[in-house]
């Protein structure tokens, strides 16, 4: 049962103000600016006032429980065409939410299509759109278009440098306007949800869509009819990424350039043949939302100051370690931005180049033609650089080239896949680099992970029960804060997850004489880690607990990305 609430605060809207709202809803429908102009705290408050002025009820759709039977009977075309949504049957009447109560055409169309009398309530357009996606799935509007053979264009998204395509049957199907719009809807929804990756997975019962938001995969509801257009969706994405749509036996990689809501977006596309069809993963690279600043990646003041001193060394190797998706590239780009000036020449070799940085010379690795990390690094040294970034040290040849570059007076940045900072020394030695070269060139290692930060709108404080606190949690710090920390709740601002955004936790190992001696002796990683902790290093786990005590994240997040020291 939905309880609709009337808006009672504030003064009634005048006829002139109602006309302003009507024109706004007939235009772009965004009431944020108008609500400020009319001195309302939010668009929601303004809509409540509109509902009261029109003698209607306002409903908060984030709190609504939808009657599935009512939704099943309601014509879907009316939902998409007129911005309405059926909520429930009440006393023989159908309760319908509408985002534009001035649209008499919509009300007449709904009234003519259903047999019940209508009770119309007012809701925010954003909330109504979210409800549509929740119950009908991403691209549901376009699926309805496909089924009805409607053709429309989406003005929010533009493919830059649209590739040419042949006239084969697969290409013709992929280029139908409704298929194009369906793919656009999937991409736009992911970008607006701040997703870093889109996963389109071919399953036995159809296509599954998942977005990685703040590092965690979230399944997106999709209409069941979408599997009928699976081949067309894949072909459309292949055309956009300039891939061979006829080749379905081998993996393919490509890139898509888009302009979404006025800003340019790069999408890295990877396709792999799987049991039930081709699986697609798209990495979204949105430079406008990236802040390449060491202060912006969430380093504590002590780690920031130590890392600043480290990256300003005249020569040596500085490594950043962590699993895929832990923010290593962002940290390295931020370090290069700190060093960038007219007196410093910086050259990078990357695979792939994720973001183009002004004032920095970037090389794209092409292994198939022999341009590997090691080969490009040898050529880079003939271009008189001061600072070199090697995207990743993967093999002995690249490791030896990085060591030689540091020995000849260059500062070298790179990444390595190890679980912690201390493991970098053993990893390089295992590759075949002589231990005395490792200990004499590696100046420092930064290990990092990303944890989700609490949504400021809905997080709540609580005193955890003793059994809910891990044994290694700093009890003294907890008591100092009155025993109170914060936990995730979930609201419409954070899509019900309780988290919004991510921040880094860090473990910075600065090489000293004891660590150099242990590395030269090929000492076990745990001994190197112990020596670093005695010298003042804070581990990933300890940095995570500090973030929990500060109310930035939760115990569950730290447990998710770190292990006990």
PDB file of C-alpha atoms in Angstrom, residues 341-462:
ATOM      1  CA  UNK A 341      57.083  21.208 -15.746  1.00  0.00           C
ATOM      2  CA  UNK A 342      58.967  22.828 -18.611  1.00  0.00           C
ATOM      3  CA  UNK A 343      62.350  21.658 -17.268  1.00  0.00           C
ATOM      4  CA  UNK A 344      61.444  17.971 -17.019  1.00  0.00           C
ATOM      5  CA  UNK A 345      61.009  15.565 -19.922  1.00  0.00           C
ATOM      6  CA  UNK A 346      58.635  12.699 -19.097  1.00  0.00           C
ATOM      7  CA  UNK A 347      58.082   9.714 -21.405  1.00  0.00           C
ATOM      8  CA  UNK A 348      55.725   6.802 -20.748  1.00  0.00           C
ATOM      9  CA  UNK A 349      55.309   3.421 -22.411  1.00  0.00           C
ATOM     10  CA  UNK A 350      51.882   1.897 -21.736  1.00  0.00           C
ATOM     11  CA  UNK A 351      49.616  -0.938 -22.802  1.00  0.00           C
ATOM     12  CA  UNK A 352      47.115   0.504 -23.349  1.00  0.00           C
ATOM     13  CA  UNK A 353      47.249   4.283 -22.945  1.00  0.00           C
ATOM     14  CA  UNK A 354      44.217   4.839 -20.742  1.00  0.00           C
ATOM     15  CA  UNK A 355      44.268   8.646 -20.551  1.00  0.00           C
ATOM     16  CA  UNK A 356      46.064  11.200 -22.698  1.00  0.00           C
ATOM     17  CA  UNK A 357      48.039  13.619 -20.521  1.00  0.00           C
ATOM     18  CA  UNK A 358      49.036  17.084 -21.718  1.00  0.00           C
ATOM     19  CA  UNK A 359      52.758  17.809 -21.558  1.00  0.00           C
ATOM     20  CA  UNK A 360      53.750  14.133 -21.266  1.00  0.00           C
ATOM     21  CA  UNK A 361      55.041  11.978 -24.154  1.00  0.00           C
ATOM     22  CA  UNK A 362      53.175   8.674 -24.280  1.00  0.00           C
ATOM     23  CA  UNK A 363      54.008   5.527 -26.277  1.00  0.00           C
ATOM     24  CA  UNK A 364      51.494   2.779 -27.024  1.00  0.00           C
ATOM     25  CA  UNK A 365      53.015  -0.709 -26.808  1.00  0.00           C
ATOM     26  CA  UNK A 366      52.451  -2.963 -29.858  1.00  0.00           C
ATOM     27  CA  UNK A 367      53.793  -6.419 -29.045  1.00  0.00           C
ATOM     28  CA  UNK A 368      52.751  -7.877 -32.412  1.00  0.00           C
ATOM     29  CA  UNK A 369      55.206  -5.625 -34.249  1.00  0.00           C
ATOM     30  CA  UNK A 370      57.953  -5.965 -31.651  1.00  0.00           C
ATOM     31  CA  UNK A 371      57.307  -2.743 -29.731  1.00  0.00           C
ATOM     32  CA  UNK A 372      57.318  -4.301 -26.257  1.00  0.00           C
ATOM     33  CA  UNK A 373      57.877  -2.547 -22.926  1.00  0.00           C
ATOM     34  CA  UNK A 374      61.548  -3.517 -23.021  1.00  0.00           C
ATOM     35  CA  UNK A 375      62.076  -2.477 -26.658  1.00  0.00           C
ATOM     36  CA  UNK A 376      60.331   0.865 -26.204  1.00  0.00           C
ATOM     37  CA  UNK A 377      62.254   1.522 -22.985  1.00  0.00           C
ATOM     38  CA  UNK A 378      65.573   1.043 -24.788  1.00  0.00           C
ATOM     39  CA  UNK A 379      64.491   3.582 -27.406  1.00  0.00           C
ATOM     40  CA  UNK A 380      63.133   5.993 -24.797  1.00  0.00           C
ATOM     41  CA  UNK A 381      66.565   6.338 -23.193  1.00  0.00           C
ATOM     42  CA  UNK A 382      67.904   7.748 -26.479  1.00  0.00           C
ATOM     43  CA  UNK A 383      65.346  10.587 -26.212  1.00  0.00           C
ATOM     44  CA  UNK A 384      67.046  12.107 -23.166  1.00  0.00           C
ATOM     45  CA  UNK A 385      64.201  11.732 -20.617  1.00  0.00           C
ATOM     46  CA  UNK A 386      64.355  12.758 -16.974  1.00  0.00           C
ATOM     47  CA  UNK A 387      61.437  10.599 -15.840  1.00  0.00           C
ATOM     48  CA  UNK A 388      60.221   7.344 -17.394  1.00  0.00           C
ATOM     49  CA  UNK A 389      57.010   5.438 -16.707  1.00  0.00           C
ATOM     50  CA  UNK A 390      56.833   1.761 -17.709  1.00  0.00           C
ATOM     51  CA  UNK A 391      53.222   0.603 -17.625  1.00  0.00           C
ATOM     52  CA  UNK A 392      54.031  -2.769 -16.054  1.00  0.00           C
ATOM     53  CA  UNK A 393      57.096  -4.909 -15.348  1.00  0.00           C
ATOM     54  CA  UNK A 394      55.976  -8.285 -16.669  1.00  0.00           C
ATOM     55  CA  UNK A 395      59.213 -10.124 -17.537  1.00  0.00           C
ATOM     56  CA  UNK A 396      62.976 -10.218 -17.002  1.00  0.00           C
ATOM     57  CA  UNK A 397      63.773  -8.168 -20.103  1.00  0.00           C
ATOM     58  CA  UNK A 398      61.563  -5.271 -18.998  1.00  0.00           C
ATOM     59  CA  UNK A 399      62.829  -5.502 -15.404  1.00  0.00           C
ATOM     60  CA  UNK A 400      66.482  -5.410 -16.507  1.00  0.00           C
ATOM     61  CA  UNK A 401      65.798  -2.450 -18.819  1.00  0.00           C
ATOM     62  CA  UNK A 402      64.142  -0.550 -15.943  1.00  0.00           C
ATOM     63  CA  UNK A 403      67.114  -1.307 -13.670  1.00  0.00           C
ATOM     64  CA  UNK A 404      69.601  -0.119 -16.299  1.00  0.00           C
ATOM     65  CA  UNK A 405      67.571   3.064 -16.851  1.00  0.00           C
ATOM     66  CA  UNK A 406      67.661   3.837 -13.120  1.00  0.00           C
ATOM     67  CA  UNK A 407      71.404   3.125 -12.940  1.00  0.00           C
ATOM     68  CA  UNK A 408      72.055   5.618 -15.752  1.00  0.00           C
ATOM     69  CA  UNK A 409      70.465   8.490 -13.849  1.00  0.00           C
ATOM     70  CA  UNK A 410      66.749   8.234 -14.632  1.00  0.00           C
ATOM     71  CA  UNK A 411      63.770   8.118 -12.299  1.00  0.00           C
ATOM     72  CA  UNK A 412      61.639   5.131 -13.316  1.00  0.00           C
ATOM     73  CA  UNK A 413      58.021   4.543 -12.309  1.00  0.00           C
ATOM     74  CA  UNK A 414      56.290   1.222 -12.897  1.00  0.00           C
ATOM     75  CA  UNK A 415      53.674  -1.205 -11.584  1.00  0.00           C
ATOM     76  CA  UNK A 416      54.009  -4.751 -10.345  1.00  0.00           C
ATOM     77  CA  UNK A 417      51.427  -7.365  -9.379  1.00  0.00           C
ATOM     78  CA  UNK A 418      52.190  -8.289  -5.769  1.00  0.00           C
ATOM     79  CA  UNK A 419      49.950  -8.571  -2.711  1.00  0.00           C
ATOM     80  CA  UNK A 420      51.908  -6.093  -0.595  1.00  0.00           C
ATOM     81  CA  UNK A 421      54.813  -3.664  -0.800  1.00  0.00           C
ATOM     82  CA  UNK A 422      57.433  -6.003   0.662  1.00  0.00           C
ATOM     83  CA  UNK A 423      56.697  -8.669  -1.955  1.00  0.00           C
ATOM     84  CA  UNK A 424      58.069  -6.482  -4.773  1.00  0.00           C
ATOM     85  CA  UNK A 425      61.704  -7.328  -3.946  1.00  0.00           C
ATOM     86  CA  UNK A 426      61.134 -11.083  -4.085  1.00  0.00           C
ATOM     87  CA  UNK A 427      59.045 -10.724  -7.268  1.00  0.00           C
ATOM     88  CA  UNK A 428      61.854  -8.940  -9.129  1.00  0.00           C
ATOM     89  CA  UNK A 429      64.408 -11.479  -7.895  1.00  0.00           C
ATOM     90  CA  UNK A 430      62.149 -14.338  -9.013  1.00  0.00           C
ATOM     91  CA  UNK A 431      62.034 -12.766 -12.496  1.00  0.00           C
ATOM     92  CA  UNK A 432      65.814 -13.166 -12.653  1.00  0.00           C
ATOM     93  CA  UNK A 433      67.104  -9.716 -11.679  1.00  0.00           C
ATOM     94  CA  UNK A 434      70.215  -9.967  -9.514  1.00  0.00           C
ATOM     95  CA  UNK A 435      69.315  -9.220  -5.864  1.00  0.00           C
ATOM     96  CA  UNK A 436      72.149  -6.677  -5.505  1.00  0.00           C
ATOM     97  CA  UNK A 437      70.652  -4.725  -8.442  1.00  0.00           C
ATOM     98  CA  UNK A 438      67.152  -4.878  -6.928  1.00  0.00           C
ATOM     99  CA  UNK A 439      68.254  -3.554  -3.551  1.00  0.00           C
ATOM    100  CA  UNK A 440      70.391  -0.791  -5.046  1.00  0.00           C
ATOM    101  CA  UNK A 441      67.785   0.602  -7.472  1.00  0.00           C
ATOM    102  CA  UNK A 442      64.342   0.240  -5.819  1.00  0.00           C
ATOM    103  CA  UNK A 443      63.854   3.388  -3.734  1.00  0.00           C
ATOM    104  CA  UNK A 444      60.329   2.654  -2.573  1.00  0.00           C
ATOM    105  CA  UNK A 445      57.194   0.567  -3.123  1.00  0.00           C
ATOM    106  CA  UNK A 446      53.607   1.759  -2.696  1.00  0.00           C
ATOM    107  CA  UNK A 447      50.955  -0.953  -2.301  1.00  0.00           C
ATOM    108  CA  UNK A 448      47.346   0.168  -2.578  1.00  0.00           C
ATOM    109  CA  UNK A 449      43.714  -0.929  -2.645  1.00  0.00           C
ATOM    110  CA  UNK A 450      40.434   0.893  -3.184  1.00  0.00           C
ATOM    111  CA  UNK A 451      37.631   0.843  -0.606  1.00  0.00           C
ATOM    112  CA  UNK A 452      34.140   2.229  -1.085  1.00  0.00           C
ATOM    113  CA  UNK A 453      33.356   5.362   0.899  1.00  0.00           C
ATOM    114  CA  UNK A 454      30.147   5.727   2.869  1.00  0.00           C
ATOM    115  CA  UNK A 455      27.270   7.649   1.329  1.00  0.00           C
ATOM    116  CA  UNK A 456      27.050  10.929   3.296  1.00  0.00           C
ATOM    117  CA  UNK A 457      23.279  11.053   2.825  1.00  0.00           C
ATOM    118  CA  UNK A 458      22.377   7.829   4.599  1.00  0.00           C
ATOM    119  CA  UNK A 459      25.300   6.485   6.672  1.00  0.00           C
ATOM    120  CA  UNK A 460      24.550   6.055  10.357  1.00  0.00           C
ATOM    121  CA  UNK A 461      26.687   5.839  13.478  1.00  0.00           C
ATOM    122  CA  UNK A 462      26.567   2.824  15.789  1.00  0.00           C
TER     123      UNK A 462
END
